[in-house]
Short mmCIF file of C-alpha atoms and ligand atoms in Angstrom, two decimals:
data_model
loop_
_atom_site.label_atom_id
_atom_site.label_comp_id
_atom_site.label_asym_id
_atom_site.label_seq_id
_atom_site.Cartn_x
_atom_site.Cartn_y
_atom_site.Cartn_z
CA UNK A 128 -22.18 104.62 -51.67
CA UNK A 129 -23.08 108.11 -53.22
CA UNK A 130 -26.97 108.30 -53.44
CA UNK A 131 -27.26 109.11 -56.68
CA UNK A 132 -30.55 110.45 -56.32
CA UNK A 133 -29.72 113.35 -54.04
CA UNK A 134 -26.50 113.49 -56.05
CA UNK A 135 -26.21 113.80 -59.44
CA UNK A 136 -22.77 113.53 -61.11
CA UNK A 137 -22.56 117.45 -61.79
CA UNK A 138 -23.19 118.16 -57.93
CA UNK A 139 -27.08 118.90 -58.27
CA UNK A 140 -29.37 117.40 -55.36
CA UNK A 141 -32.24 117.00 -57.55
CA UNK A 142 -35.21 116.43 -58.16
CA UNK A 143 -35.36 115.05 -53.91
CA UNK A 144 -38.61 112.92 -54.31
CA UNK A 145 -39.25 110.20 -56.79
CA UNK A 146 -42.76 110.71 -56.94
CA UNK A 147 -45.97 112.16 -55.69
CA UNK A 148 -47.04 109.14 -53.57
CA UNK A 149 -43.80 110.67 -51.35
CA UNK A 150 -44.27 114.11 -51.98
CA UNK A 151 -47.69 113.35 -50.26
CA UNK A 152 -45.71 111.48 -47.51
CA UNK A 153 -43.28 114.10 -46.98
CA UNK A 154 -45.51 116.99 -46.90
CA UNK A 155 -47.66 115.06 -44.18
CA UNK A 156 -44.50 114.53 -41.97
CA UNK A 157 -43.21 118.16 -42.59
CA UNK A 158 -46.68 119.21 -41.58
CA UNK A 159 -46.95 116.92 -38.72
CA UNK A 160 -43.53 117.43 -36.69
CA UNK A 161 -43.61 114.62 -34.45
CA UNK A 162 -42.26 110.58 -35.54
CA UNK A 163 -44.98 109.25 -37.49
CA UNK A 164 -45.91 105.54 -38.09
CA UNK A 165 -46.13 103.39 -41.30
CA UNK A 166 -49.61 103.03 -40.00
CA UNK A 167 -50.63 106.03 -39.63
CA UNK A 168 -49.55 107.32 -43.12
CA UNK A 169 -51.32 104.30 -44.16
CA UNK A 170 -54.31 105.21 -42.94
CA UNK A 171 -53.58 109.62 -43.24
CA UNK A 172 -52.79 109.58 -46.65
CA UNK A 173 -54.92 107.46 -48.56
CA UNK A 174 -52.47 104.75 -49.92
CA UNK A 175 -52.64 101.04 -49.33
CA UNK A 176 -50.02 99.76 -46.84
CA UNK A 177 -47.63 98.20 -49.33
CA UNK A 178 -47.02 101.70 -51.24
CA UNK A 179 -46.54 103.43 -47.71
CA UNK A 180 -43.97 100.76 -47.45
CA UNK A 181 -42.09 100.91 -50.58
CA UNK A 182 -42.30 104.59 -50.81
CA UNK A 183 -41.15 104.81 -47.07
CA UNK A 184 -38.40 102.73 -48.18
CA UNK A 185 -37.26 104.64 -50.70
CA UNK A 186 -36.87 107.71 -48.70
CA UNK A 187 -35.42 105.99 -45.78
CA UNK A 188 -32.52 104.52 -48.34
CA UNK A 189 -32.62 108.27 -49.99
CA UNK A 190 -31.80 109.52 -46.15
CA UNK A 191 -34.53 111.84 -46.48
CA UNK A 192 -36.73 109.68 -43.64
CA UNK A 193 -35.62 107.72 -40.76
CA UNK A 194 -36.11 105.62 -37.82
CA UNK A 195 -36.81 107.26 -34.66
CA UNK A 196 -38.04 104.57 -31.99
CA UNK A 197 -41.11 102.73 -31.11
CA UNK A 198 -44.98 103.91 -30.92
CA UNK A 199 -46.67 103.41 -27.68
CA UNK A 200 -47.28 99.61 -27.41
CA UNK A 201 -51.05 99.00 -27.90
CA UNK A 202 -51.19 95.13 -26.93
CA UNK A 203 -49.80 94.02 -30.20
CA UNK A 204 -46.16 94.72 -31.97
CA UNK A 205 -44.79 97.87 -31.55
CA UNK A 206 -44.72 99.49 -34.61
CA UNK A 207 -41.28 101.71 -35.80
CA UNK A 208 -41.58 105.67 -36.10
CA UNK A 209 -40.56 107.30 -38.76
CA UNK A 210 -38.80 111.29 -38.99
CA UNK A 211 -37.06 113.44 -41.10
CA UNK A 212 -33.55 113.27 -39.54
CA UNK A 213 -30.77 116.05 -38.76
CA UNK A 214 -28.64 113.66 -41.26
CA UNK A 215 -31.42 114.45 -44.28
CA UNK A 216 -29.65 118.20 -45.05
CA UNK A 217 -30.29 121.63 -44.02
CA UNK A 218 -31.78 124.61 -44.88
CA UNK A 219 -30.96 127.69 -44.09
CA UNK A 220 -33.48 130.20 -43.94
CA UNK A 221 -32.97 134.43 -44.16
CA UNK A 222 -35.11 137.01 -43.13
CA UNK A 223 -34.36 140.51 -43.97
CA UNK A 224 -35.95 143.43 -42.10
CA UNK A 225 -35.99 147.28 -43.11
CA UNK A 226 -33.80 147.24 -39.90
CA UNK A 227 -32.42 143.81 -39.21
CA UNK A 228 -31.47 140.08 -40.83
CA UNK A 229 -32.24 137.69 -39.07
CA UNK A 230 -30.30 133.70 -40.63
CA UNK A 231 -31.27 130.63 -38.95
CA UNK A 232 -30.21 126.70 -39.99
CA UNK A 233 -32.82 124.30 -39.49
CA UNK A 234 -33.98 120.32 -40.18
CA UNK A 235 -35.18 119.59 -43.43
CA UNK A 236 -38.32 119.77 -41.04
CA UNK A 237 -37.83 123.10 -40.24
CA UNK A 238 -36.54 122.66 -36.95
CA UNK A 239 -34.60 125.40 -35.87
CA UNK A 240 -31.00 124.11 -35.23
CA UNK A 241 -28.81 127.82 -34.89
CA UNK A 242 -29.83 131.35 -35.48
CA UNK A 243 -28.69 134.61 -35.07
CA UNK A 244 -30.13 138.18 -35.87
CA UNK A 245 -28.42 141.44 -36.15
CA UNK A 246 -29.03 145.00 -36.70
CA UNK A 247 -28.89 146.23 -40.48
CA UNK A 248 -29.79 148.87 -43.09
CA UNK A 249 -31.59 147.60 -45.75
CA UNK A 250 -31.06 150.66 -47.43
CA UNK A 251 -26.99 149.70 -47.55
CA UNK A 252 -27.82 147.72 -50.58
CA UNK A 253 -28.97 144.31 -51.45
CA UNK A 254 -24.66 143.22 -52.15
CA UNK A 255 -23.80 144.27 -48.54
CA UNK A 256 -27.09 142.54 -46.79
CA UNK A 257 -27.01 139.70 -48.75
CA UNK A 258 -23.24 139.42 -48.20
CA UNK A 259 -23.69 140.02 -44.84
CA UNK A 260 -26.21 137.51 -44.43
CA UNK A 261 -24.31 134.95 -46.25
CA UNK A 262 -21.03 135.64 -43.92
CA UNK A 263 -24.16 134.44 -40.93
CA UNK A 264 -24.71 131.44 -42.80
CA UNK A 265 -21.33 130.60 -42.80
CA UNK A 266 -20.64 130.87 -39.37
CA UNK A 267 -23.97 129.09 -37.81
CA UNK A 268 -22.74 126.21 -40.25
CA UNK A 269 -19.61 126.16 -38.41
CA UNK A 270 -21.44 126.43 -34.96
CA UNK A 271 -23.03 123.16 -35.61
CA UNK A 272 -20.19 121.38 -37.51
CA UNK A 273 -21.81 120.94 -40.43
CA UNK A 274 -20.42 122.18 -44.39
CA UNK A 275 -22.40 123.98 -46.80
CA UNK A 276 -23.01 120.79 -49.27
CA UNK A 277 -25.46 119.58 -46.59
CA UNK A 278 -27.93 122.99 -47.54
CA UNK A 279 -30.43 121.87 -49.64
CA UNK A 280 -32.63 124.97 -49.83
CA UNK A 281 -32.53 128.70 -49.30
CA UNK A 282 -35.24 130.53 -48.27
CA UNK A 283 -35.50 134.59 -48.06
CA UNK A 284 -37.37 136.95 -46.87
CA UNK A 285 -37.28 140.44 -47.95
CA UNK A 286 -39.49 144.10 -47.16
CA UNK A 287 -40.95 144.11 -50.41
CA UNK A 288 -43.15 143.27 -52.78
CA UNK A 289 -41.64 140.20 -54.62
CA UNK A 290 -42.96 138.66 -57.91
CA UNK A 291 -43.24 135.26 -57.52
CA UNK A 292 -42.34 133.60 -60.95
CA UNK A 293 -38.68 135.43 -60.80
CA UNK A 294 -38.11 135.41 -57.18
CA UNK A 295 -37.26 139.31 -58.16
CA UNK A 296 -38.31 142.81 -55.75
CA UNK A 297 -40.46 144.87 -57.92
CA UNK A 298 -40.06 148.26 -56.92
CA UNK A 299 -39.87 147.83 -53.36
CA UNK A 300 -40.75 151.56 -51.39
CA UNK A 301 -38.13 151.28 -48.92
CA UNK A 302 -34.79 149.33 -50.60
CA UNK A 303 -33.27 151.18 -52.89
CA UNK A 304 -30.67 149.35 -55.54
CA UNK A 305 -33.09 146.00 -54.66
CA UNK A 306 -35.57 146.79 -57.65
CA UNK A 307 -35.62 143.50 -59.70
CA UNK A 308 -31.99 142.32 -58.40
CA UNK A 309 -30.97 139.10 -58.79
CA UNK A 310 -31.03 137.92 -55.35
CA UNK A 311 -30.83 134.31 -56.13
CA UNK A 312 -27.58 134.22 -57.92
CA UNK A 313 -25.50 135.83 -55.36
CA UNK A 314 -25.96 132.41 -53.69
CA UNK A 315 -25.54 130.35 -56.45
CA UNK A 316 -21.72 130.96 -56.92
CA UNK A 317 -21.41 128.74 -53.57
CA UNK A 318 -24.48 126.88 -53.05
CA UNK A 319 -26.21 124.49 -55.07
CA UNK A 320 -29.34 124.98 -53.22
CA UNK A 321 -32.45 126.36 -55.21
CA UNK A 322 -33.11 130.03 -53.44
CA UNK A 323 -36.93 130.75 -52.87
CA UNK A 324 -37.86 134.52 -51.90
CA UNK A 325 -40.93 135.79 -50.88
CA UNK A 326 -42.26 138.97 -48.93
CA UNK A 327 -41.09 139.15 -45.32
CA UNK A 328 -44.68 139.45 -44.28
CA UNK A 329 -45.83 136.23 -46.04
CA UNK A 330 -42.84 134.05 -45.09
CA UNK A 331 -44.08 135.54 -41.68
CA UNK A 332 -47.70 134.44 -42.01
CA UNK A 333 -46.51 130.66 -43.43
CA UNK A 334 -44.46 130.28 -40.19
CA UNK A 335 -47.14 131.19 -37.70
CA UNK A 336 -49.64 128.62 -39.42
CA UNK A 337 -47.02 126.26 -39.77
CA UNK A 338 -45.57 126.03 -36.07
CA UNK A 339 -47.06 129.16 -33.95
CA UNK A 340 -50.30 130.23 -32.71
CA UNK A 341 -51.84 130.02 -35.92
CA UNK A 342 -50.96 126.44 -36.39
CA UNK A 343 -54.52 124.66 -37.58
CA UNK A 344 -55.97 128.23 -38.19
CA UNK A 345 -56.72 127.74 -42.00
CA UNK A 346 -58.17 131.24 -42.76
CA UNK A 347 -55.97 133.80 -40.89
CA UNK A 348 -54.31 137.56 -41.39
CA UNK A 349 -50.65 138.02 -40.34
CA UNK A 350 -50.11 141.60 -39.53
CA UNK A 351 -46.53 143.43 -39.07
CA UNK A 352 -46.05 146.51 -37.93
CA UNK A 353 -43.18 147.89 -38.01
CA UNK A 354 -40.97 150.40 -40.05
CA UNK A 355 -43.90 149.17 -42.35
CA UNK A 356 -46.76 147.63 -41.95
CA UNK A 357 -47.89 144.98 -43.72
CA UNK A 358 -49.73 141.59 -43.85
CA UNK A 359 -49.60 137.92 -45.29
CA UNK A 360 -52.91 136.41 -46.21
CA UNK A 361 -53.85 132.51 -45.64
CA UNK A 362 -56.78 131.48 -46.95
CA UNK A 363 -57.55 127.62 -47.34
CA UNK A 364 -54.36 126.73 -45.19
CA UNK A 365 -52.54 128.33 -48.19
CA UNK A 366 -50.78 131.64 -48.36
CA UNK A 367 -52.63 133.94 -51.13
CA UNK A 368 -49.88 135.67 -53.01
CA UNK A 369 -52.20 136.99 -55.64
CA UNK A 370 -51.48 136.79 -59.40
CA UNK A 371 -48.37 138.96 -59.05
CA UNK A 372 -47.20 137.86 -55.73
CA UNK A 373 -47.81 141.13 -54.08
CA UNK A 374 -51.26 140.20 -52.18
CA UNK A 375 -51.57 141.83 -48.59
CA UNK A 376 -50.23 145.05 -49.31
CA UNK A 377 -51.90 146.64 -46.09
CA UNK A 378 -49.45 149.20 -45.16
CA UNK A 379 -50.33 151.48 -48.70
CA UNK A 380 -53.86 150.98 -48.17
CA UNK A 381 -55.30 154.87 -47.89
CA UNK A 382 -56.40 156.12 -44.58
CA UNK A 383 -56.47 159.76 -45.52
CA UNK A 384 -55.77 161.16 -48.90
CA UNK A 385 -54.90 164.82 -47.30
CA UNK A 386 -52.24 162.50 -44.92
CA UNK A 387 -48.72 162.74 -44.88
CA UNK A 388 -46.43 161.62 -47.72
CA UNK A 389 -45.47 157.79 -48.15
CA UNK A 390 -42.63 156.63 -49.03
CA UNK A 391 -44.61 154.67 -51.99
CA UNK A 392 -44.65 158.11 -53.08
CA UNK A 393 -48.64 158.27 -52.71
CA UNK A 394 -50.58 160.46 -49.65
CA UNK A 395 -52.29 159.16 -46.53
CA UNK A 396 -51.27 155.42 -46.47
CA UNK A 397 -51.76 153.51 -43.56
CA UNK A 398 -48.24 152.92 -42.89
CA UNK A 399 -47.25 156.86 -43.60
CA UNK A 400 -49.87 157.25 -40.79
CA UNK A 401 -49.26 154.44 -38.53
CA UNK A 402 -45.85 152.29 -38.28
CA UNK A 403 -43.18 152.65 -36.57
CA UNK A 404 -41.67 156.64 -38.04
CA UNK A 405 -44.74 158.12 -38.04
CA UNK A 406 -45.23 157.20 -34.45
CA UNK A 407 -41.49 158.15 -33.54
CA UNK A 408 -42.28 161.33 -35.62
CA UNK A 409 -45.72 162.52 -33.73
CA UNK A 410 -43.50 161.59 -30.20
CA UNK A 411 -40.59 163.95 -30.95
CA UNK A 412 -42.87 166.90 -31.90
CA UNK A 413 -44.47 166.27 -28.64
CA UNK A 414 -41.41 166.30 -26.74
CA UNK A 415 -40.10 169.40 -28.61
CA UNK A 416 -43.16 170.99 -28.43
CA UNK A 417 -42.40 170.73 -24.35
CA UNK A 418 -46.18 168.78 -24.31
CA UNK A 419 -44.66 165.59 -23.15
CA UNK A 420 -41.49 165.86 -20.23
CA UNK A 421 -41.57 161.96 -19.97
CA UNK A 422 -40.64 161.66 -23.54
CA UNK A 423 -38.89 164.73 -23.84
CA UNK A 424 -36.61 163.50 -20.94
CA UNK A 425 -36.01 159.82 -22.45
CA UNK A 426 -34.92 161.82 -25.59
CA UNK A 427 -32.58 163.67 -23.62
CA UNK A 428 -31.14 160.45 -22.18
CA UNK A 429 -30.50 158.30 -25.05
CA UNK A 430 -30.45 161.08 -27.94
CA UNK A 431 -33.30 159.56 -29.54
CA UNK A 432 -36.64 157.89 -29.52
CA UNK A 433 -38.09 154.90 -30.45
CA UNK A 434 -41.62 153.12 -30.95
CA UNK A 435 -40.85 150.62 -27.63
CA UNK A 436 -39.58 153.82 -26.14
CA UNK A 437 -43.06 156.00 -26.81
CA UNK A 438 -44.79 152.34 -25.66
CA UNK A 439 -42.52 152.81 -22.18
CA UNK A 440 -43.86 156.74 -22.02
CA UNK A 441 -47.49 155.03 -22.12
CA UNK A 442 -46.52 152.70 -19.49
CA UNK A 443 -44.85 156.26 -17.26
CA UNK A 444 -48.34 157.82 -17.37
CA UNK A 445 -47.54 160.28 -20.45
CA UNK A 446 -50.96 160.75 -22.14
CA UNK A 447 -49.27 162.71 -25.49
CA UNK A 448 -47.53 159.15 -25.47
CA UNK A 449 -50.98 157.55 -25.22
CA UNK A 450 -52.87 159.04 -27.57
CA UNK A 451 -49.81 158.67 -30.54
CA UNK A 452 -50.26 154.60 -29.48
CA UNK A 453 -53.85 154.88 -29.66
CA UNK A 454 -54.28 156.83 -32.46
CA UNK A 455 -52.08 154.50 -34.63
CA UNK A 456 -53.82 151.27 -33.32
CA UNK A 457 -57.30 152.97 -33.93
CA UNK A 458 -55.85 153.65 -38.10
CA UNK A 459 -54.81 150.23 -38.16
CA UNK A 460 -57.85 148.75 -36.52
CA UNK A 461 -60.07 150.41 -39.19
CA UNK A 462 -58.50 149.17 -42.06
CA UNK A 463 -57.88 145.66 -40.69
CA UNK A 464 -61.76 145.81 -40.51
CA UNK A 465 -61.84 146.47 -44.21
CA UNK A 466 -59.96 143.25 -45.00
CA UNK A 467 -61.91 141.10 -42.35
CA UNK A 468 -65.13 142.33 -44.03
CA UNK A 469 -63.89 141.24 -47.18
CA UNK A 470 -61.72 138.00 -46.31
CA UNK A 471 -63.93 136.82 -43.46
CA UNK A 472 -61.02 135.20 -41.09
CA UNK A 473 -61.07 133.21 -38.33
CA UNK A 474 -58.01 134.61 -36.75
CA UNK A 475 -55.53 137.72 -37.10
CA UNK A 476 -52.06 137.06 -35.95
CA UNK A 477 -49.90 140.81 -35.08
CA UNK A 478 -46.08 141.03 -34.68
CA UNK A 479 -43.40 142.81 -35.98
CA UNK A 480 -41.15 145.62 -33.63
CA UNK A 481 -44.11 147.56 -33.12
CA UNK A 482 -46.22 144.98 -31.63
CA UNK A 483 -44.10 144.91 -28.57
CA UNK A 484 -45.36 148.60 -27.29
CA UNK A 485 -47.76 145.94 -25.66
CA UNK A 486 -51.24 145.78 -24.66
CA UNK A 487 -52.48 149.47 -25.17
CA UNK A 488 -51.82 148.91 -29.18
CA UNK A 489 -53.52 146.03 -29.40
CA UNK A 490 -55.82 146.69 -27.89
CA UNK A 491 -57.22 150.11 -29.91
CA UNK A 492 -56.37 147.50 -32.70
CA UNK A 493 -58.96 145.14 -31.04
CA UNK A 494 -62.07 148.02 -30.41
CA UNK A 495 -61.54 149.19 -33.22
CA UNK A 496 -61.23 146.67 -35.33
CA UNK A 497 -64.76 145.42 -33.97
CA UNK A 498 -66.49 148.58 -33.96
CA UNK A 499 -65.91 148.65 -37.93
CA UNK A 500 -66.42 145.08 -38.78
CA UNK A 501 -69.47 142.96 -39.46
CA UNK A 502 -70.59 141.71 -36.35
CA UNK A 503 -71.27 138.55 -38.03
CA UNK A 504 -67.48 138.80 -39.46
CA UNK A 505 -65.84 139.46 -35.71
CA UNK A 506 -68.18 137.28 -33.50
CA UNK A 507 -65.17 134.36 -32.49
CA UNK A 508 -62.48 136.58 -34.05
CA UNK A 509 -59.11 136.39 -32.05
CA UNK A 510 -56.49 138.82 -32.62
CA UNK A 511 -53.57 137.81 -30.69
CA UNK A 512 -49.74 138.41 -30.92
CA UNK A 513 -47.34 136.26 -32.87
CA UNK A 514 -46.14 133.66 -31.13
CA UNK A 515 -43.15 132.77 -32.80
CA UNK A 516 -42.41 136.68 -32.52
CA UNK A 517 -38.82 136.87 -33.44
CA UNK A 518 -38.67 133.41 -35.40
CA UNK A 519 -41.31 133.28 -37.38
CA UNK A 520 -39.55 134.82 -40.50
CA UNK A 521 -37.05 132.34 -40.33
CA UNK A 522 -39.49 129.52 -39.12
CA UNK A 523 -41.63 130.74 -42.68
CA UNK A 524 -38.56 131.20 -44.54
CA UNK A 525 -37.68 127.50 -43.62
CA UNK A 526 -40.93 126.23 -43.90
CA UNK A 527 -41.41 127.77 -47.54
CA UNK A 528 -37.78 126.40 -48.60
CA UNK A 529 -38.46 123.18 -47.66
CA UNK A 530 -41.93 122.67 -49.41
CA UNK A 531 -40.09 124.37 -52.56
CA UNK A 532 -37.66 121.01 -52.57
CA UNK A 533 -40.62 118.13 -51.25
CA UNK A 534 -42.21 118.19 -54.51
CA UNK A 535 -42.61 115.68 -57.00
CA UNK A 536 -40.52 116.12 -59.91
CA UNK A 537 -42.52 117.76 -62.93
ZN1 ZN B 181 -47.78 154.09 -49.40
#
């Protein structure tokens, strides 16, 4: 029999969820990740045990719950566990780099089921990546045998700053042709999934709290550094977008107004100073110069250098390649202090590329990030690397697409 709820008679999935009562109760088992009892919801969530049952019910005949075994016997009747199954739909989640797209499928609980990353050009266009990306969708939905009717839910993340209400890049520094394009309606011709974008950084941020290192860290700052540098803000267990959805904007943050030129067209920011081409930039005057032989020979061997590749000079001894590391770690450090005075965190998560130059980075980050800040501010402050390191755009961009779809219908 067609479930008409998930199905309406023009091909539209929703609204998924009935009501709030299992908004409540999906949310909690999205959040959880592990089978979950009747009882336990009962007793989570606030609702007498009949309406756990009846609304568990409903979502077990709407296939978006299911059985999955037996709890622990405690003396008495074993009671049944319940999970959101493979068979409830997909979603497939994107994250686009300045450099790279990385597409995954997962579980409407945000398990990762396939994914696949490969090098790109953001600057090729927001038709070619998005195609492109779309062409990866495609083929992990063939990898696990599964057609693109069972996606209920897109979810993107881009380099940019992205205004929430529209789902549209406003102006974005480095993607040219992506200002205010309408990202969501190049999937719409073959999906009827709803497509939810956000900054790469944020989606980022959601999927370290949600599944990585961060995971029961309410009040935390998600750094990236990479070709940019920026950072996704959760304060409350919620990510803080800000009224216009571009919140976190670290990277354009001024370190030195007399500084080099940024490609936000301003002088001195952070990321002009810091990520990933400035450091590449400061390495192959150093090698040219004839200051640094390691670098200058790892230049002449592969024709060019890289961030990792001035991180592997550091690790060879070269001290030019030291002091570029150090130098960026100690900018970054100083301004990440300016946002832990002000935000008062209890954690700071770093990834992106740049994070893996390894331990010399993070830790100039670390000193001085706790010579600048409040001692009160820094006193059981962690900053560690992401966890999820390679997944958590996708793991966010999951996790974001699947909260956009287990709500209760307005
Ligand atoms: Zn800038």
């Amino acid at each position: 029999m067609t479930n008409t709820r998930l199905r309406t008679e023009d091909g539209a999935r929703y609204p998924l969820l009935e009501n709030g009562a299992q908004a409540r109760i999906m949310a909690f088992m999205h959040e959880a990740r592990r089978p979950v009892s009747r009882a336990e919801m009962t007793e989570k969530l606030g609702f007498n045990r009949r309406r756990i049952s009846m609304e568990v019910a409903r979502l077990v005949e709407n296939g978006l719950l299911g059985e999955e075994g037996l709890a622990e016997s405690d003396g008495g009747r074993r009671s049944t566990l319940l999970g959101i199954p493979r068979s409830a739909g997909l979603v497939a989640a994107v994250d686009v780099g300045a450099t790279h797209v990385d597409v995954a499928l997962t579980t409407l609980g945000s398990e990762i089921l396939a994914h696949e990353g490969e090098p790109m050009d953001v600057r090729e266009g927001p038709r070619s990546v998005l195609d492109k990306a779309k062409g990866m969708i495609s083929e992990l939905l063939e990898e696990i045998g599964a057609g693109r009717e069972e996606v209920l839910t897109i979810g993107l993340g881009v380099p940019g700053p992205v205004e929430q209400a529209s789902g549209l890049l406003t102006a974005p520094p480095i993607m040219p042709g992506w200002d205010r394009f309408p990202i969501r309606e190049v999937f719409a011709g073959e999906y009827v999934a709803p497509v939810f974008v956000d900054n790469d950084v944020n989606i980022m941020a959601v999927g370290e709290h949600w599944g990585g290192v961060a995971k029961g860290v309410n009040d935390l700052i998600f750094v990236k550094i990479g070709t940019g540098i920026g950072s996704g803000i959760i304060i409350g267990g919620r990510l803080h977008r800000g009224i216009q959805g571009c919140a976190g904007d670290f990277g354009h943050i001024c370190v030195d107004p007399d500084g080099p030129v940024c490609t936000c067209g301003n002088s001195g920011c952070l990321e002009a100073m810091a990520a990933a081409p400035a450091i590449v930039l400061q390495a192959e005057r150093c090698a040219r110069e004839g200051e640094s032989p390691v670098m200058m020979a790892i230049m002449q061997e592969r024709g060019e250098l890289t961030a990792r590749q001035v991180g592997e000079a550091v690790g060879l001894g070269c001290p030019c390649a030291l002091s570029i590391i150090r130098r960026s770690g100690r900018l970054i450090g100083q301004t990440l202090a300016a946002a832990v005075n002000v935000l008062n965190p209890s954690m700071i998560v770093i990834g992106g590329g740049v994070s893996h130059i390894g331990n010399t980075l993070l830790a100039e980050i670390r000193s001085s990030l706790y010579q600048r800040s409040l001692p009160l501010a820094t006193r059981n402050l962690p900053v560690v690397m992401s966890e999820l390191d390679g997944v958590a755009g996708v793991t966010g961009a999951s996790v974001m697409a699947a909260e956009g779809v287990l709500k209760a219908p307005s």
